[in-house]
Amino acid sequence: AKQLKLKGISLIEGDILFDNSYFDTIPYGKGWMWDDLEYAFSAPISALSVNKNTCKIYVKPGRAQGEPVIVYIEPKTEFIQLRNDAITGDKDNLTVKRSFEDKRTVIVVKGTFPLNAKTKLFVRSIENPSLYTTFIFTEKLKENGIEITGKIKRGSCEQFQDTLLPHFSEPLIKILYDMDKESSNFITEHILKTIGAETMGPPGTAEKGIKAIERWMNDEGIIKEEFLQKDGSGLSRYNLISPGQITSLLFYLYHRFEYAPEFLTVLPTAGVDGTLSKRMQNEGIKRKVRAKTGTMSGVSTLSGYCVTGSGKVLIFSIMMKDYIAPASYVRNLQDRILQTLIEF
C-alpha cells in the first residue's frame, strides 16, 4: 500500500477485485479432522493468503476482579469481530473459539482469567482467506490515504494488461527453511498446490501436486512400493507410508549434490532449533541429529540423519502410533533410541 502511494496513486475509482483462481477453492486437505480446523496448524489453503491465514489473540486480565478481560487481536481489521464474555477471576479457564458470520471470522472469548496472570497468546485460523487478505489490503490502502469508491469483489485479473506493482516471494530455500524448522503445515500445503499448478497448469490442486510428486519419485526410482499421499503436510489420516520408504527417500536426497546441502540445512537440528530445539540437549547427542518430526493425536514420528561417534552418518525413520502413553514419553523413547544409535 505504501509503495502504491509513492507511485502517486491517491484514488481508486471502482472496485477492488481479488483473484484466487491460481488454486482450486478447496480450503482443507482430505482426511483432516474437523475439530482441528480452528487451530493454526489447520489453517485454510488459498492462492490469496496473508498472515498464514491466522490471527493472534492476546488476553490480559482486567484491572480488578469481576471486570472484563482485555483482548487484543492482530491484525487489527474489521474482517475479524470480537465477542468478549470473559472476566477477571480466580482461575484460568479461558476458552478462545472462532466461528463464522456473514463470511467473516468471529473470535469468542469466555471463562475467567486470574488478576495476576501474564498476557496469554492464542492463535486461531480464519475463514475465507481470500476475502481476509483483500480486506487487510484495502484497509492498508485507506490508512495510506488512498481513497476507494467501490467495493471488494471476486473477479479475474486476466482482463487487465498492466501490472502496477509486482510482489515477489522470498527465495525458495528461505520458504523451505521456515517450513521445516517451524513444521509449517500452511507452507507445505501451498507448495503442494503450487507444484500442481506449475506442472499441470492452474488451478493448482492437491491431486495435481501429488501426481507430480509420484511421477518424479517413479522416474527417479526412489520408492518402488505403493504408498498413499493425500495432502502436503501429513495432517490427513489417510496418508500411508512406511519407515523403509522414508529412509529410501532420505538416502536418495543425501547422495544427490543438487539437493543435499539445502535439504540438510532446513532440517531441525537436535538441541538447537526448530521442533528439536528442546530435545536431545545433552552434549553426547546435541547437534548430531538432523531430523523432521511428525505429530498428531496418537502419532509421533522422527525421520532424518544422525552422526555416530566414529563419524558415520546413519539414516533413520522412527514411527509410533496408537499409543496411550503421554506424547512426552514417546518422544523421550525416540531420543533414547537415537542416543543408542550415536553410541553404536
Coordinates of C-alpha atoms in Angstrom, one line a residue:
A1 CA 0.0 0.0 0.0
K2 CA 2.8 2.4 0.8
Q3 CA 4.5 1.7 -2.5
L4 CA 1.3 2.4 -4.4
K5 CA 1.0 5.7 -2.6
L6 CA 4.6 6.5 -3.5
K7 CA 3.7 5.9 -7.2
G8 CA 1.3 8.8 -6.8
I9 CA -2.0 6.9 -6.5
S10 CA -4.5 8.6 -4.2
L11 CA -7.8 7.5 -5.7
I12 CA -9.1 4.2 -6.9
E13 CA -12.4 4.7 -8.8
G14 CA -14.1 1.4 -8.8
D15 CA -14.0 -1.9 -7.1
I16 CA -11.1 -3.9 -5.6
L17 CA -11.2 -7.3 -7.3
F18 CA -9.5 -10.4 -5.8
D19 CA -8.5 -13.3 -8.0
N20 CA -7.7 -16.6 -6.2
S21 CA -8.0 -18.8 -9.3
Y22 CA -4.4 -20.0 -9.2
F23 CA -5.6 -22.7 -6.8
D24 CA -8.8 -24.6 -6.5
T25 CA -11.3 -23.5 -3.9
I26 CA -10.9 -26.5 -1.5
P27 CA -9.6 -25.0 1.7
Y28 CA -8.7 -28.2 3.6
G29 CA -6.9 -31.5 2.9
K30 CA -8.7 -34.8 2.6
G31 CA -8.9 -36.6 5.9
W32 CA -8.3 -33.6 8.1
M33 CA -10.1 -33.8 11.5
W34 CA -13.0 -31.3 11.6
D35 CA -12.3 -30.4 15.3
D36 CA -8.8 -29.3 14.4
L37 CA -9.8 -26.7 11.9
E38 CA -9.9 -23.7 14.2
Y39 CA -6.3 -24.1 15.1
A40 CA -3.4 -22.5 13.3
F41 CA -1.9 -25.8 12.2
S42 CA -5.1 -26.5 10.2
A43 CA -5.4 -23.0 8.6
P44 CA -7.2 -23.0 5.2
I45 CA -5.4 -23.1 1.9
S46 CA -5.9 -20.3 -0.7
A47 CA -3.9 -18.8 -3.6
L48 CA -4.6 -15.4 -1.9
S49 CA -3.4 -15.6 1.7
V50 CA -1.9 -13.4 4.4
N51 CA -0.6 -14.0 7.9
K52 CA -0.7 -17.7 7.2
N53 CA -4.5 -17.3 7.3
T54 CA -4.5 -16.9 11.1
C55 CA -5.0 -14.2 13.7
K56 CA -3.3 -13.7 17.1
I57 CA -5.5 -13.1 20.2
Y58 CA -3.8 -11.6 23.2
V59 CA -5.7 -11.8 26.5
K60 CA -4.7 -10.0 29.7
P61 CA -6.6 -9.6 33.0
G62 CA -8.7 -6.5 33.7
R63 CA -7.8 -4.0 36.4
A64 CA -9.9 -5.7 39.1
Q65 CA -11.7 -8.9 39.9
G66 CA -15.0 -9.1 38.1
E67 CA -14.0 -6.8 35.3
P68 CA -13.9 -8.0 31.7
V69 CA -10.5 -9.3 30.5
I70 CA -8.7 -7.1 27.9
V71 CA -8.4 -8.6 24.5
Y72 CA -6.3 -7.5 21.5
I73 CA -6.4 -9.1 18.1
E74 CA -3.7 -8.9 15.4
P75 CA -4.0 -7.9 12.7
K76 CA -6.5 -5.2 13.6
T77 CA -9.2 -5.5 10.9
E78 CA -12.9 -5.2 10.5
F79 CA -12.9 -8.6 9.0
I80 CA -12.5 -10.1 12.5
Q81 CA -15.2 -9.4 15.1
L82 CA -14.7 -10.0 18.8
R83 CA -17.1 -11.2 21.5
N84 CA -15.5 -10.9 24.9
D85 CA -17.5 -12.7 27.6
A86 CA -14.5 -13.5 29.8
I87 CA -14.0 -11.8 33.2
T88 CA -11.1 -11.4 35.6
G89 CA -11.5 -14.0 38.3
D90 CA -9.6 -16.6 40.5
K91 CA -8.9 -19.4 38.0
D92 CA -7.6 -19.6 34.5
N93 CA -10.2 -21.4 32.5
L94 CA -10.2 -19.3 29.4
T95 CA -11.5 -20.6 26.1
V96 CA -11.0 -18.9 22.8
K97 CA -13.1 -20.2 19.9
R98 CA -13.8 -18.9 16.5
S99 CA -17.0 -19.0 14.5
F100 CA -18.2 -17.5 11.2
E101 CA -20.9 -15.0 10.4
D102 CA -21.5 -13.4 7.0
K103 CA -18.3 -14.8 5.6
R104 CA -16.3 -13.2 8.4
T105 CA -14.4 -14.6 11.4
V106 CA -15.8 -14.1 14.9
I107 CA -13.5 -14.7 17.9
V108 CA -15.4 -15.7 21.1
V109 CA -13.5 -15.4 24.4
K110 CA -15.2 -17.0 27.5
G111 CA -14.2 -18.0 31.0
T112 CA -12.1 -16.4 33.7
F113 CA -8.5 -15.2 33.9
P114 CA -6.6 -14.5 37.2
L115 CA -5.8 -10.9 38.1
N116 CA -2.0 -11.5 38.4
A117 CA -1.7 -13.6 35.2
K118 CA 0.6 -12.7 32.4
T119 CA -0.7 -11.9 28.9
K120 CA -1.7 -15.1 27.1
L121 CA -1.4 -15.7 23.4
F122 CA -3.8 -17.8 21.3
V123 CA -3.6 -18.3 17.5
R124 CA -6.7 -19.2 15.5
S125 CA -7.3 -19.8 11.8
I126 CA -9.7 -17.6 9.9
E127 CA -12.5 -18.2 7.4
N128 CA -12.5 -17.1 3.8
P129 CA -8.7 -16.3 3.4
S130 CA -9.0 -14.6 0.0
L131 CA -11.5 -12.1 1.4
Y132 CA -9.4 -11.8 4.6
T133 CA -6.4 -10.9 2.5
T134 CA -8.3 -8.4 0.4
F135 CA -9.9 -6.7 3.5
I136 CA -6.5 -6.2 5.0
F137 CA -5.0 -4.9 1.8
T138 CA -7.9 -2.5 1.3
E139 CA -7.7 -1.2 4.9
K140 CA -3.9 -0.6 4.4
L141 CA -4.7 1.4 1.2
K142 CA -7.1 3.6 3.2
E143 CA -4.5 4.0 6.0
N144 CA -2.1 5.3 3.5
G145 CA -4.5 7.9 2.2
I146 CA -5.8 6.1 -0.9
E147 CA -9.5 6.6 -1.4
I148 CA -11.6 3.7 -2.8
T149 CA -15.0 4.4 -4.3
G150 CA -16.1 0.8 -4.9
K151 CA -16.5 -2.5 -3.1
I152 CA -14.5 -5.7 -2.6
K153 CA -15.5 -8.3 -5.2
R154 CA -14.2 -11.6 -6.6
G155 CA -13.0 -11.2 -10.1
S156 CA -10.4 -12.1 -12.7
C157 CA -7.1 -10.4 -13.4
E158 CA -6.9 -11.7 -17.0
Q159 CA -8.8 -8.7 -18.4
F160 CA -6.0 -6.3 -17.1
Q161 CA -2.8 -5.9 -19.1
D162 CA -0.8 -3.5 -16.9
T163 CA 0.9 -4.5 -13.7
L164 CA 1.2 -1.6 -11.3
L165 CA 3.3 -3.3 -8.6
P166 CA 4.5 -7.0 -8.5
H167 CA 5.0 -8.8 -5.3
F168 CA 7.8 -11.4 -5.2
S169 CA 8.1 -14.2 -2.7
E170 CA 11.2 -14.9 -0.6
P171 CA 13.7 -17.4 -2.2
L172 CA 12.5 -21.0 -2.1
I173 CA 15.3 -22.0 0.3
K174 CA 14.1 -19.5 2.8
I175 CA 10.5 -20.7 2.5
L176 CA 11.6 -24.4 2.9
Y177 CA 13.7 -23.3 5.9
D178 CA 10.7 -21.8 7.6
M179 CA 8.6 -24.8 6.6
D180 CA 10.8 -27.5 8.1
K181 CA 12.1 -25.6 11.2
E182 CA 8.6 -24.4 12.2
S183 CA 6.9 -27.5 10.9
S184 CA 4.5 -25.3 9.0
N185 CA 1.5 -27.2 7.6
F186 CA 0.4 -24.0 5.9
I187 CA 3.6 -23.7 3.8
T188 CA 3.6 -27.4 2.8
E189 CA 0.0 -27.3 1.6
H190 CA 0.6 -24.2 -0.5
I191 CA 3.8 -25.7 -2.0
L192 CA 1.9 -28.8 -3.0
K193 CA -0.8 -26.9 -4.9
T194 CA 1.9 -24.7 -6.5
I195 CA 3.7 -27.8 -7.8
G196 CA 0.4 -28.9 -9.2
A197 CA -0.3 -25.6 -10.9
E198 CA 3.3 -25.3 -12.3
T199 CA 3.5 -28.8 -13.7
M200 CA -0.1 -29.3 -14.9
G201 CA -1.5 -25.8 -15.2
P202 CA -3.8 -23.8 -12.9
P203 CA -5.8 -24.2 -10.9
G204 CA -3.4 -25.9 -8.5
T205 CA -4.9 -28.9 -6.7
A206 CA -3.6 -31.3 -4.1
E207 CA -4.3 -34.1 -6.6
K208 CA -2.1 -32.5 -9.3
G209 CA 0.7 -31.9 -6.9
I210 CA 0.6 -35.4 -5.6
K211 CA 0.6 -36.8 -9.1
A212 CA 3.7 -34.7 -10.0
I213 CA 5.5 -36.0 -6.9
E214 CA 4.6 -39.6 -7.6
R215 CA 5.8 -39.2 -11.2
W216 CA 9.1 -37.7 -10.0
M217 CA 9.6 -40.5 -7.4
N218 CA 8.8 -43.1 -10.0
D219 CA 11.2 -41.6 -12.6
E220 CA 14.0 -41.5 -10.1
G221 CA 13.3 -45.0 -8.8
I222 CA 13.1 -43.7 -5.2
I223 CA 10.1 -45.5 -3.8
K224 CA 9.1 -48.6 -5.7
E225 CA 6.4 -49.9 -3.3
E226 CA 2.9 -48.3 -3.2
F227 CA 2.3 -45.5 -0.8
L228 CA -0.7 -43.2 -0.3
Q229 CA -0.4 -39.4 -0.1
K230 CA -3.5 -37.3 0.3
D231 CA -2.1 -33.9 1.4
G232 CA 1.1 -31.9 1.7
S233 CA 1.5 -31.6 5.4
G234 CA 0.7 -35.1 6.8
L235 CA -2.4 -33.9 8.7
S236 CA -4.6 -36.3 6.7
R237 CA -5.4 -39.6 8.5
Y238 CA -5.5 -41.2 5.0
N239 CA -1.7 -40.9 4.4
L240 CA 0.1 -44.3 4.4
I241 CA 3.9 -44.7 4.1
S242 CA 6.4 -46.9 5.8
P243 CA 9.7 -46.1 7.6
G244 CA 11.5 -48.0 4.9
Q245 CA 10.0 -45.8 2.2
I246 CA 11.0 -42.7 4.1
T247 CA 14.6 -43.9 4.5
S248 CA 14.8 -44.6 0.8
L249 CA 13.9 -41.0 0.1
L250 CA 16.3 -39.7 2.7
F251 CA 19.1 -41.9 1.2
Y252 CA 18.4 -40.5 -2.3
L253 CA 18.4 -36.9 -1.1
Y254 CA 21.6 -37.4 0.9
H255 CA 23.5 -38.7 -2.2
R256 CA 22.4 -36.0 -4.6
F257 CA 24.6 -33.0 -4.6
E258 CA 21.9 -30.8 -6.1
Y259 CA 19.6 -31.4 -3.1
A260 CA 21.7 -32.5 -0.1
P261 CA 23.3 -29.2 1.1
E262 CA 20.0 -27.3 1.2
F263 CA 17.9 -30.2 2.4
L264 CA 20.3 -30.9 5.4
T265 CA 20.2 -27.1 6.2
V266 CA 16.5 -26.9 6.5
L267 CA 16.1 -29.9 8.8
P268 CA 15.8 -29.1 12.6
T269 CA 19.0 -29.7 14.5
A270 CA 18.8 -31.6 17.8
G271 CA 19.0 -29.3 20.8
V272 CA 19.5 -26.2 18.7
D273 CA 16.5 -25.1 16.6
G274 CA 13.0 -25.8 15.2
T275 CA 10.9 -28.6 16.6
L276 CA 14.0 -30.2 18.1
S277 CA 15.3 -27.2 20.0
K278 CA 14.2 -28.6 23.4
R279 CA 15.1 -32.2 22.7
M280 CA 18.4 -34.1 22.9
Q281 CA 20.2 -31.2 24.6
N282 CA 22.9 -33.2 26.3
E283 CA 26.4 -32.9 24.8
G284 CA 26.5 -36.5 23.7
I285 CA 23.8 -36.0 21.1
K286 CA 23.3 -32.3 20.7
R287 CA 23.9 -31.2 17.0
K288 CA 24.4 -34.8 16.0
V289 CA 20.8 -35.3 14.7
R290 CA 19.1 -33.5 11.9
A291 CA 15.5 -34.7 11.5
K292 CA 11.9 -33.9 10.9
T293 CA 9.2 -34.5 13.5
G294 CA 5.6 -35.6 12.8
T295 CA 2.9 -35.3 15.3
M296 CA -0.8 -36.0 15.6
S297 CA -3.0 -37.3 18.3
G298 CA -1.7 -40.8 19.0
V299 CA 1.0 -40.5 16.4
S300 CA 4.7 -39.4 16.8
T301 CA 7.4 -39.8 14.2
L302 CA 11.0 -38.7 13.7
S303 CA 13.0 -39.2 10.5
G304 CA 16.4 -38.0 9.4
Y305 CA 20.1 -38.4 9.9
C306 CA 22.5 -38.9 12.8
V307 CA 26.2 -39.0 13.1
T308 CA 27.9 -41.7 15.2
G309 CA 31.0 -41.3 17.4
S310 CA 33.1 -42.8 14.6
G311 CA 31.8 -40.2 12.1
K312 CA 29.4 -42.5 10.2
V313 CA 26.1 -41.0 9.0
L314 CA 23.1 -43.1 9.7
I315 CA 19.7 -42.7 8.1
F316 CA 16.7 -43.5 10.3
S317 CA 12.9 -43.3 10.5
I318 CA 11.0 -44.0 13.7
M319 CA 7.2 -44.2 13.5
M320 CA 5.0 -44.7 16.6
K321 CA 1.2 -44.7 16.7
D322 CA -1.8 -45.9 18.6
Y323 CA -0.1 -45.3 22.0
I324 CA -1.9 -44.3 25.2
A325 CA 1.2 -43.1 27.0
P326 CA 1.9 -39.3 27.2
A327 CA 3.5 -37.9 24.0
S328 CA 6.4 -36.8 26.1
Y329 CA 7.2 -40.4 27.0
V330 CA 7.1 -41.4 23.3
R331 CA 9.4 -38.6 22.3
N332 CA 11.8 -39.4 25.1
L333 CA 11.9 -43.0 23.9
Q334 CA 12.8 -41.8 20.4
D335 CA 15.6 -39.7 21.8
R336 CA 17.0 -42.7 23.7
I337 CA 16.9 -44.8 20.5
L338 CA 19.0 -42.1 18.8
Q339 CA 21.4 -41.9 21.7
T340 CA 22.0 -45.6 21.3
L341 CA 22.5 -45.3 17.5
I342 CA 25.0 -42.5 18.0
E343 CA 27.0 -44.6 20.5
F344 CA 26.9 -47.5 18.1

